[in-house]
CSV table of N, CA and C in Angstrom, one decimal:
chain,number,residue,atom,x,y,z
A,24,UNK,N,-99.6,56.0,-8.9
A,24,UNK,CA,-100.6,56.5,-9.8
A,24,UNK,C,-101.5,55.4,-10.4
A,25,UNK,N,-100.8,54.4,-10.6
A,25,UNK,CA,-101.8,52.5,-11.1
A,25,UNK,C,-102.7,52.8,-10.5
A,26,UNK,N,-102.4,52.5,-9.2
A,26,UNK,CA,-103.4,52.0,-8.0
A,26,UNK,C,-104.0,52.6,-7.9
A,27,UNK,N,-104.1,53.9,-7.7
A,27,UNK,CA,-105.1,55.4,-7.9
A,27,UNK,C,-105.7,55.3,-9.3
A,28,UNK,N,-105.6,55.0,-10.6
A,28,UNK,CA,-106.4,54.8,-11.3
A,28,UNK,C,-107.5,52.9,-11.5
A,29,UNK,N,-106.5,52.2,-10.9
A,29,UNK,CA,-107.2,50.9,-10.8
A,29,UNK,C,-108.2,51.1,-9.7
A,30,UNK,N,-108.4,51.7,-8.0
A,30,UNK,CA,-109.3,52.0,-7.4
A,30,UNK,C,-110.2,52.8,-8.0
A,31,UNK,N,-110.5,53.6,-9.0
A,31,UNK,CA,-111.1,55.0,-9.7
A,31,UNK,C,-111.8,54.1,-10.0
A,32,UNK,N,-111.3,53.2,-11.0
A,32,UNK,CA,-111.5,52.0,-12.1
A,32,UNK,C,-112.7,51.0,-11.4
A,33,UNK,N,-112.3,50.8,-10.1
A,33,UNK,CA,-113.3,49.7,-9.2
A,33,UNK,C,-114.3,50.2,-8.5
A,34,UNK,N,-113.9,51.6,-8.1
A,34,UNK,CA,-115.3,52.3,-7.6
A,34,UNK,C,-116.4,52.7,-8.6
A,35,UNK,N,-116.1,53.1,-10.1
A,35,UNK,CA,-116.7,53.4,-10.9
A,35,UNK,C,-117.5,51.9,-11.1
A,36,UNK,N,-117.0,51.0,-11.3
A,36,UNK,CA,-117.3,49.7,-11.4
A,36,UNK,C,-118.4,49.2,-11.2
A,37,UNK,N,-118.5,49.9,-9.6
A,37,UNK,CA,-119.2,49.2,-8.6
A,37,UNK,C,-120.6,49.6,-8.6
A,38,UNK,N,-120.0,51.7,-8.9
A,38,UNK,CA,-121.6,52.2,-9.1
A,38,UNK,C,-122.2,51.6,-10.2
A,39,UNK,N,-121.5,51.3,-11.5
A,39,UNK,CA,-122.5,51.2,-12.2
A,39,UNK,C,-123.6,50.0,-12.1
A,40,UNK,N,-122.7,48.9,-11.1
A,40,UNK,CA,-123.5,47.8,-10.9
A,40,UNK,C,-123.9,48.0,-10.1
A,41,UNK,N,-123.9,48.7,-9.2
A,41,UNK,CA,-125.3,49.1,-7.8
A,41,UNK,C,-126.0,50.0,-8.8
A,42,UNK,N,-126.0,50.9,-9.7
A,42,UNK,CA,-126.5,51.5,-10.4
A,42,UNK,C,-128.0,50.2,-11.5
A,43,UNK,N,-127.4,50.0,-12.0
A,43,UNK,CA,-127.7,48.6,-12.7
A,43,UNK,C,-128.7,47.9,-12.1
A,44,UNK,N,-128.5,47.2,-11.1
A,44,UNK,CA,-129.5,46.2,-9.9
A,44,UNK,C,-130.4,47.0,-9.3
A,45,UNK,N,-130.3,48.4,-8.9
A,45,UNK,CA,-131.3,49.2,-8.3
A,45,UNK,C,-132.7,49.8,-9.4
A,46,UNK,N,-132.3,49.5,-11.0
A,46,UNK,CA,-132.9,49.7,-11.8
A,46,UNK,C,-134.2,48.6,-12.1
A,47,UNK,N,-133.7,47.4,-11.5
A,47,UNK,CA,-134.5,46.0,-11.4
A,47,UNK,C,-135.5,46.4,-11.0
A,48,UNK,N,-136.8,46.1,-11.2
A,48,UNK,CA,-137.7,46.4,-10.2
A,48,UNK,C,-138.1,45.3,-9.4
A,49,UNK,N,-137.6,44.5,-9.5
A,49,UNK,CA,-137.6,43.0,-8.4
A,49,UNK,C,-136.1,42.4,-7.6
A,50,UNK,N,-136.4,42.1,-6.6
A,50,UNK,CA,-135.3,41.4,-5.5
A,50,UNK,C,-136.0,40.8,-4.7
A,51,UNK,N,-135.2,39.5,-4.3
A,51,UNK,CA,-135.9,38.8,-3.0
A,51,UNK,C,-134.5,38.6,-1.7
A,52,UNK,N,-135.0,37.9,-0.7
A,52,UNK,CA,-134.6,37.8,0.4
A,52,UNK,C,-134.8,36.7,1.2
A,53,UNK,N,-133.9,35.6,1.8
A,53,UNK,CA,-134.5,34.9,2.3
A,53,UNK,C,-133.7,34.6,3.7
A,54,UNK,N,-134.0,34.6,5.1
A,54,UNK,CA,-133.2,34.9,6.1
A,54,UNK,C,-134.1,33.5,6.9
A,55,UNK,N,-133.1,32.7,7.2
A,55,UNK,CA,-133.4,31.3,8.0
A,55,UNK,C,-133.6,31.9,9.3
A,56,UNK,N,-135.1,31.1,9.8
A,56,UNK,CA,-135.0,31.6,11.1
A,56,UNK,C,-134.8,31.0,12.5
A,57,UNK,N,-134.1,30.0,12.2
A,57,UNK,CA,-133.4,29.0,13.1
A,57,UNK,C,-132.5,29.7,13.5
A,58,UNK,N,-131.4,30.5,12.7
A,58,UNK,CA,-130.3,30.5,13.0
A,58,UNK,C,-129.8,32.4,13.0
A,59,UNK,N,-131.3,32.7,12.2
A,59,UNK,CA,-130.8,34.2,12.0
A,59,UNK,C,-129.9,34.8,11.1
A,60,UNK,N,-129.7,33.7,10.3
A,60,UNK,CA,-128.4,33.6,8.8
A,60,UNK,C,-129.4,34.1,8.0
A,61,UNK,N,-128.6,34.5,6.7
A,61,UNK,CA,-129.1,34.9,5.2
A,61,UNK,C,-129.0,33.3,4.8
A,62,UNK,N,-129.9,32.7,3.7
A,62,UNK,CA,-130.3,31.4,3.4
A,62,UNK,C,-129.6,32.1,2.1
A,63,UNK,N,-128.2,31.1,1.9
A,63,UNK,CA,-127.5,31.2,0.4
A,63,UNK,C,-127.8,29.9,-0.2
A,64,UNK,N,-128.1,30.1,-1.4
A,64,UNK,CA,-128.1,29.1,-2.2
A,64,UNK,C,-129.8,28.6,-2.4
A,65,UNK,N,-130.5,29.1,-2.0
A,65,UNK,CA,-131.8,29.2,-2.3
A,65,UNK,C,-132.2,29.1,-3.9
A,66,UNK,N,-133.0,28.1,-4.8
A,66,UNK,CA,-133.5,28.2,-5.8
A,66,UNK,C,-135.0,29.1,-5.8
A,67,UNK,N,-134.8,30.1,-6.3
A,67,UNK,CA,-135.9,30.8,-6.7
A,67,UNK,C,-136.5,31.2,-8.0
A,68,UNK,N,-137.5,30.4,-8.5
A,68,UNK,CA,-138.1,31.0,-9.9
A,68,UNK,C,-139.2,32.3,-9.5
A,69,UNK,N,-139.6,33.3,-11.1
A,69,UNK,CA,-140.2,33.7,-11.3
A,69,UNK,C,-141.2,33.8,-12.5
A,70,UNK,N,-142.8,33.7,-12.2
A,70,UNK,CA,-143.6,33.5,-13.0
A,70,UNK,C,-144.4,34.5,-13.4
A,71,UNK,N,-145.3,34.8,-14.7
A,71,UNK,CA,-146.3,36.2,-14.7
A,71,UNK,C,-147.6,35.0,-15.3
A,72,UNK,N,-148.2,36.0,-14.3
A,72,UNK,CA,-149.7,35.3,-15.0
A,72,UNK,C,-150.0,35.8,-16.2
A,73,UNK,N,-150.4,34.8,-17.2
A,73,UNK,CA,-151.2,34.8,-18.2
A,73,UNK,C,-152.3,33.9,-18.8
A,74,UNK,N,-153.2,35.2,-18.3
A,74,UNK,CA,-154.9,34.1,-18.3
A,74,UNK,C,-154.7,33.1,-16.9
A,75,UNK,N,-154.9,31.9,-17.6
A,75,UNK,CA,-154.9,30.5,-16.7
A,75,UNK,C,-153.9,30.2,-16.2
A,76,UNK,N,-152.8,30.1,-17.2
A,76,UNK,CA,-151.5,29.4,-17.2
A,76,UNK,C,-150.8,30.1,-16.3
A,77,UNK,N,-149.1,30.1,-15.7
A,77,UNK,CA,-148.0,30.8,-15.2
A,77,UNK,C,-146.9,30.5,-16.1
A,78,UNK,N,-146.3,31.7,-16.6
A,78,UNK,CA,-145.2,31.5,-17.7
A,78,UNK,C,-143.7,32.3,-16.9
A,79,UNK,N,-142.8,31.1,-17.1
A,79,UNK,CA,-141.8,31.3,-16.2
A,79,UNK,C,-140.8,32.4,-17.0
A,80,UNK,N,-140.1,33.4,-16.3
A,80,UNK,CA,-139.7,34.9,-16.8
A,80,UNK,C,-138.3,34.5,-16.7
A,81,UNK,N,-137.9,34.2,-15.3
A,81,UNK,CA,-136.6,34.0,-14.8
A,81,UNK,C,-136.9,33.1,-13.6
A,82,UNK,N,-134.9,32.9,-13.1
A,82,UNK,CA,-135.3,32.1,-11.8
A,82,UNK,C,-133.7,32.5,-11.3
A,83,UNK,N,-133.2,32.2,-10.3
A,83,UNK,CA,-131.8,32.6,-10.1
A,83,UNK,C,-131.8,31.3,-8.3
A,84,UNK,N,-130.5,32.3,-7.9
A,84,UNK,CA,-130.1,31.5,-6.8
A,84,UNK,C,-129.7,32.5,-5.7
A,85,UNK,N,-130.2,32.3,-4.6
A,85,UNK,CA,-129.5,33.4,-3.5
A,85,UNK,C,-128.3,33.6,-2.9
A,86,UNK,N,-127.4,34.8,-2.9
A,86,UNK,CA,-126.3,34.9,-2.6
A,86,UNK,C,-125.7,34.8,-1.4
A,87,UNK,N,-124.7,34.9,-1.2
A,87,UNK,CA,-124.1,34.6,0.0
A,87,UNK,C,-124.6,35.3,1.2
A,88,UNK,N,-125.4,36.8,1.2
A,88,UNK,CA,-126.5,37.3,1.8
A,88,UNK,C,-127.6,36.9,2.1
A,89,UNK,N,-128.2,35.6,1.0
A,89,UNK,CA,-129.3,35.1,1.0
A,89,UNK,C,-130.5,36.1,0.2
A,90,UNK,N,-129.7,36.8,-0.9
A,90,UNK,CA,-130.5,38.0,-1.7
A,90,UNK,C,-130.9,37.3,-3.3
A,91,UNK,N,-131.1,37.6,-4.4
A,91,UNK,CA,-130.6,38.1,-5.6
A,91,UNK,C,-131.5,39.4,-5.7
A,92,UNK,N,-130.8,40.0,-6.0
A,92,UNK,CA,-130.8,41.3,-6.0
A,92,UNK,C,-131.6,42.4,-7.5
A,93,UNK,N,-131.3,41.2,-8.4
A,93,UNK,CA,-132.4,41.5,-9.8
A,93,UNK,C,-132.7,40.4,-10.1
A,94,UNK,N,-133.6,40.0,-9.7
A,94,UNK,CA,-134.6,38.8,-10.0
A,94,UNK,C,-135.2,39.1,-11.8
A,95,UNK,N,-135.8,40.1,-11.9
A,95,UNK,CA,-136.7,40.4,-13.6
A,95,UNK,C,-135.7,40.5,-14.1
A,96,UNK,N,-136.0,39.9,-15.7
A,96,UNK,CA,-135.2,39.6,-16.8
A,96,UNK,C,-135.0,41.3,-17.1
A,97,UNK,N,-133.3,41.3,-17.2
A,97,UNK,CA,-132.4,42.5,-17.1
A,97,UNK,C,-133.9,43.6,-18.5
A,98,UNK,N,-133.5,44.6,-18.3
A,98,UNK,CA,-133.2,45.9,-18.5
A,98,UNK,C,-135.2,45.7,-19.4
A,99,UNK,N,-135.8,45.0,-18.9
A,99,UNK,CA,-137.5,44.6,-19.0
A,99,UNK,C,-137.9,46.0,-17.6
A,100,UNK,N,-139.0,46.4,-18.5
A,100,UNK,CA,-139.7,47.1,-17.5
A,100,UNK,C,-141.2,46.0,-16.7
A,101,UNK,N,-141.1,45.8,-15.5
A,101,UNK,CA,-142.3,45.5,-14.8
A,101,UNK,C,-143.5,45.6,-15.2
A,102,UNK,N,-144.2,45.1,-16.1
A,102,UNK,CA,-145.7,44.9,-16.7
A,102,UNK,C,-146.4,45.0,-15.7
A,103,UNK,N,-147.8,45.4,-15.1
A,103,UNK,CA,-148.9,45.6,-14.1
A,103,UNK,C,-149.3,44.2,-14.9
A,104,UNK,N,-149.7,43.5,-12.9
A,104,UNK,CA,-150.4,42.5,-13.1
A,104,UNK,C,-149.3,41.1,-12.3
A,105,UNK,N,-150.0,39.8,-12.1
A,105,UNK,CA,-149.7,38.9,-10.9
A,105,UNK,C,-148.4,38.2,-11.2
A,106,UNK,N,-147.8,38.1,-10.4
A,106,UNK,CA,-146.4,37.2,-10.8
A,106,UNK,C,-146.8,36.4,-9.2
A,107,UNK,N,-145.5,35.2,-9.6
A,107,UNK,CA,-145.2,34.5,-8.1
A,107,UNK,C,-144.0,34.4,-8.7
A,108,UNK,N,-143.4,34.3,-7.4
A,108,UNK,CA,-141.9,33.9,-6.9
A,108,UNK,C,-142.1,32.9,-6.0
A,109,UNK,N,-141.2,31.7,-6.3
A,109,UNK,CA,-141.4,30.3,-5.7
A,109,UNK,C,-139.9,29.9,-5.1
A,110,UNK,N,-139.8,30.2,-3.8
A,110,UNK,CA,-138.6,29.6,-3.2
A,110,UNK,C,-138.3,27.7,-3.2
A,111,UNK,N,-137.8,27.4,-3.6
A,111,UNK,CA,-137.3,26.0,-3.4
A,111,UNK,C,-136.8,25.7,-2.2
A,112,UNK,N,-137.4,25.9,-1.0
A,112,UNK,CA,-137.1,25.6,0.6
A,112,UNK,C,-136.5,24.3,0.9
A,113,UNK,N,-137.6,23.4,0.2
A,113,UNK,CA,-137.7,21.9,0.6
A,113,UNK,C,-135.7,21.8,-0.1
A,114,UNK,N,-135.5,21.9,-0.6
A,114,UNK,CA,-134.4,21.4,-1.7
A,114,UNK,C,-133.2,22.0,-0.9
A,115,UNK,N,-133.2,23.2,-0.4
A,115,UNK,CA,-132.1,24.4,0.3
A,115,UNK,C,-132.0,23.5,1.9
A,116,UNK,N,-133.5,22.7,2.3
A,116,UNK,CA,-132.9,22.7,3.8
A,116,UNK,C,-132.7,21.1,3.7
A,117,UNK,N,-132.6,20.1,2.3
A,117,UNK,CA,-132.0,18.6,2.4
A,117,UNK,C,-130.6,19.0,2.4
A,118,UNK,N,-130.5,19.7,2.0
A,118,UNK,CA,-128.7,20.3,1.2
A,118,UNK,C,-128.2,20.5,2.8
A,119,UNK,N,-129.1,20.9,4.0
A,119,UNK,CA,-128.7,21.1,5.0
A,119,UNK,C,-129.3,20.2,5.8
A,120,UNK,N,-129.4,19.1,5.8
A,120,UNK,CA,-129.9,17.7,6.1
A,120,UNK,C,-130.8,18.1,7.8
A,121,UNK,N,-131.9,18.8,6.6
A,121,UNK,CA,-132.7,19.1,7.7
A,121,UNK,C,-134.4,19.0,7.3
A,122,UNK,N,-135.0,18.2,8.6
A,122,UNK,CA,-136.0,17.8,7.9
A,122,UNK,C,-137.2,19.2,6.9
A,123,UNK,N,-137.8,19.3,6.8
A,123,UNK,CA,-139.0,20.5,6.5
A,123,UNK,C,-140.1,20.1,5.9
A,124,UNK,N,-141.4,20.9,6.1
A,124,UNK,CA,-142.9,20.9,5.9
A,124,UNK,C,-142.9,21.5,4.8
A,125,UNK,N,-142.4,22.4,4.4
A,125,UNK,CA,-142.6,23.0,2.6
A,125,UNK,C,-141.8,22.4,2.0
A,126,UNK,N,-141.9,21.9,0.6
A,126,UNK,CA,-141.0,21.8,-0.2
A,126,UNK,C,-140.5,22.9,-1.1
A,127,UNK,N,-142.1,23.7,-1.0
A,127,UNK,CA,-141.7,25.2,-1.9
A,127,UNK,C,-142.8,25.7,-1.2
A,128,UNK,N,-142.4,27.6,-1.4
A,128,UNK,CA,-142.7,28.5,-0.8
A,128,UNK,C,-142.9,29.0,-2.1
A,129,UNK,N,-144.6,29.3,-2.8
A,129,UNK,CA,-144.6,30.4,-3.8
A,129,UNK,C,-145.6,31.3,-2.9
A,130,UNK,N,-145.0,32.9,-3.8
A,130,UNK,CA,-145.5,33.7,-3.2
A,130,UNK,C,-146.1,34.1,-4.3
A,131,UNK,N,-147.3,35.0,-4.4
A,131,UNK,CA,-148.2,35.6,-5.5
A,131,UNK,C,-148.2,37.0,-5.0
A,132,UNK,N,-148.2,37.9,-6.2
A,132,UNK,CA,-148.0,39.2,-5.8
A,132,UNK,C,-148.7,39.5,-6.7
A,133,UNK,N,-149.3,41.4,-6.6
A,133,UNK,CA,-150.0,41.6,-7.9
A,133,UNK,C,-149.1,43.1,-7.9
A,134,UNK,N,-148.5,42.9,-9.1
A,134,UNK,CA,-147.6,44.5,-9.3
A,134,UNK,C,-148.3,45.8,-9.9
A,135,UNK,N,-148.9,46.3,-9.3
A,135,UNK,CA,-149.9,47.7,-10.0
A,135,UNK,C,-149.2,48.6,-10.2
A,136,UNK,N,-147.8,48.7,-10.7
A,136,UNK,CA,-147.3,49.9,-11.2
A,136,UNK,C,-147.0,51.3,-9.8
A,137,UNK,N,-147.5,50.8,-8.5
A,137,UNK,CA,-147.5,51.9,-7.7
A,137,UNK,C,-146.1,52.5,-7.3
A,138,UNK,N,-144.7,51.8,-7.2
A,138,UNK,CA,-143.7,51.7,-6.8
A,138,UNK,C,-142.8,50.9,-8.1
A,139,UNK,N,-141.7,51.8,-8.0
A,139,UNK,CA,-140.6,51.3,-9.4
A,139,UNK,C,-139.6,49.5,-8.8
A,140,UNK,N,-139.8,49.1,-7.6
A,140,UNK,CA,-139.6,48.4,-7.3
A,140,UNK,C,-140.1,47.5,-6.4
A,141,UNK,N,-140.4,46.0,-6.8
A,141,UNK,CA,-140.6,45.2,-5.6
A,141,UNK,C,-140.4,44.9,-5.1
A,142,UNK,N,-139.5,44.4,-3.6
A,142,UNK,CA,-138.8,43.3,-2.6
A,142,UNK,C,-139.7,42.7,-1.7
A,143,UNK,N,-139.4,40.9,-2.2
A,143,UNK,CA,-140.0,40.1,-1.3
A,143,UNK,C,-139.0,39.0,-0.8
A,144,UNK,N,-139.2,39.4,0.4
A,144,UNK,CA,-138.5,39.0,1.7
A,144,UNK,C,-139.2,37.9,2.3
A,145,UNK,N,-138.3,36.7,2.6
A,145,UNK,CA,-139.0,35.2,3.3
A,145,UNK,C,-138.0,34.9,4.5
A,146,UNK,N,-139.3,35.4,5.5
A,146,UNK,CA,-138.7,34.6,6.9
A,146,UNK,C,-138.6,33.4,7.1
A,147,UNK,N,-137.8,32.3,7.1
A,147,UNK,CA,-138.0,30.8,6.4
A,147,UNK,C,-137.7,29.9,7.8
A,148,UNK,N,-138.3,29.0,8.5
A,148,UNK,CA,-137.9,27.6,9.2
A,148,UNK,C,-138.5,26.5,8.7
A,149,UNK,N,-138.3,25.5,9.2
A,149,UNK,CA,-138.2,24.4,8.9
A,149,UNK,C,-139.9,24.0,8.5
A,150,UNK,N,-140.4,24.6,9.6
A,150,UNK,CA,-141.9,23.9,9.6
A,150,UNK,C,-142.9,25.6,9.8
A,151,UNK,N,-142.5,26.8,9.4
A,151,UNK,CA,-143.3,28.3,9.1
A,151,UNK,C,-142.5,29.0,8.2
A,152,UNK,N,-143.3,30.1,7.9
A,152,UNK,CA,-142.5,30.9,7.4
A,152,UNK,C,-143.6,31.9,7.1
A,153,UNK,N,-143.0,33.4,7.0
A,153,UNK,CA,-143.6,34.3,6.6
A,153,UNK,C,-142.9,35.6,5.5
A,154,UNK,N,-143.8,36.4,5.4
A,154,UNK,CA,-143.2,37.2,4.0
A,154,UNK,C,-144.0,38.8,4.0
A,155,UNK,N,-143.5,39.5,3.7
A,155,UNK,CA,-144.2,40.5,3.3
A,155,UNK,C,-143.8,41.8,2.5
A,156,UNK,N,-144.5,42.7,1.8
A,156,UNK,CA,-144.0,43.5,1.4
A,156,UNK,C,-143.0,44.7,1.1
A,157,UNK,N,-142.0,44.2,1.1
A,157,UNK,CA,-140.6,44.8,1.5
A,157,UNK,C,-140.3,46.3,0.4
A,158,UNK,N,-139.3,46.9,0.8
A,158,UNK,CA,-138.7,47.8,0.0
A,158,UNK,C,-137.2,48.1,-0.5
């Protein structure tokens, strides 16, 4: 009967945190394409434009998928208008003593409210990379 209520206990768990992260309206992705791996351990900040300036919101690290999965500062709704997300490439592929042409990868996005969530996804090597707008 434990174990039947400790599983109850971890399923419930789980939704609330897939519950929780699906509420985010931002995630990224970063998938090396040397090797066809998820890129873990990736530094990624996020910025919102204001006026001239970029004012940093959040920043996190990519998981063992090569995800974070709620990038926007928790339980914030998504304001309309430009953000970037800047992958720290250069820094992720010395760590893997490998040469590279970026040091960082920012991306600029403009959020118009059309969709409750954003995902941006970076196909990443050494010396290209591309990105587009994911779901």
């Amino acid at each position: 009967m434990f174990k039947k209520k400790l599983l109850l206990a971890g399923i419930i768990n789980a939704l609330c945190l897939t519950s929780a992260l699906a509420a985010n309206p931002l995630s990224v992705h970063v998938l090396n394409l040397q090797n066809g791996l998820p890129s873990e351990g990736v530094s990624v900040s996020l910025e919102k434009q204001e006026g001239n300036k970029w004012v940093q919101l959040s920043s996190g690290v990519t998981n063992e998928q090569g995800r974070i999965p709620a990038l926007y500062p928790n339980e914030n709704v998504m304001e309309k208008g430009n953000y970037r997300v800047t992958f720290k490439t250069g820094e992720w592929f010395e760590k893997h003593h490998t040469a590279s042409f970026f040091p960082e990868i920012p991306v600029i996005f403009k959020a118009d409210g059309s969709v409750p969530h954003y995902h941006i996804p970076l196909l990443v090597s050494p010396y290209g990379f591309s990105t587009y707008r994911g779901n």
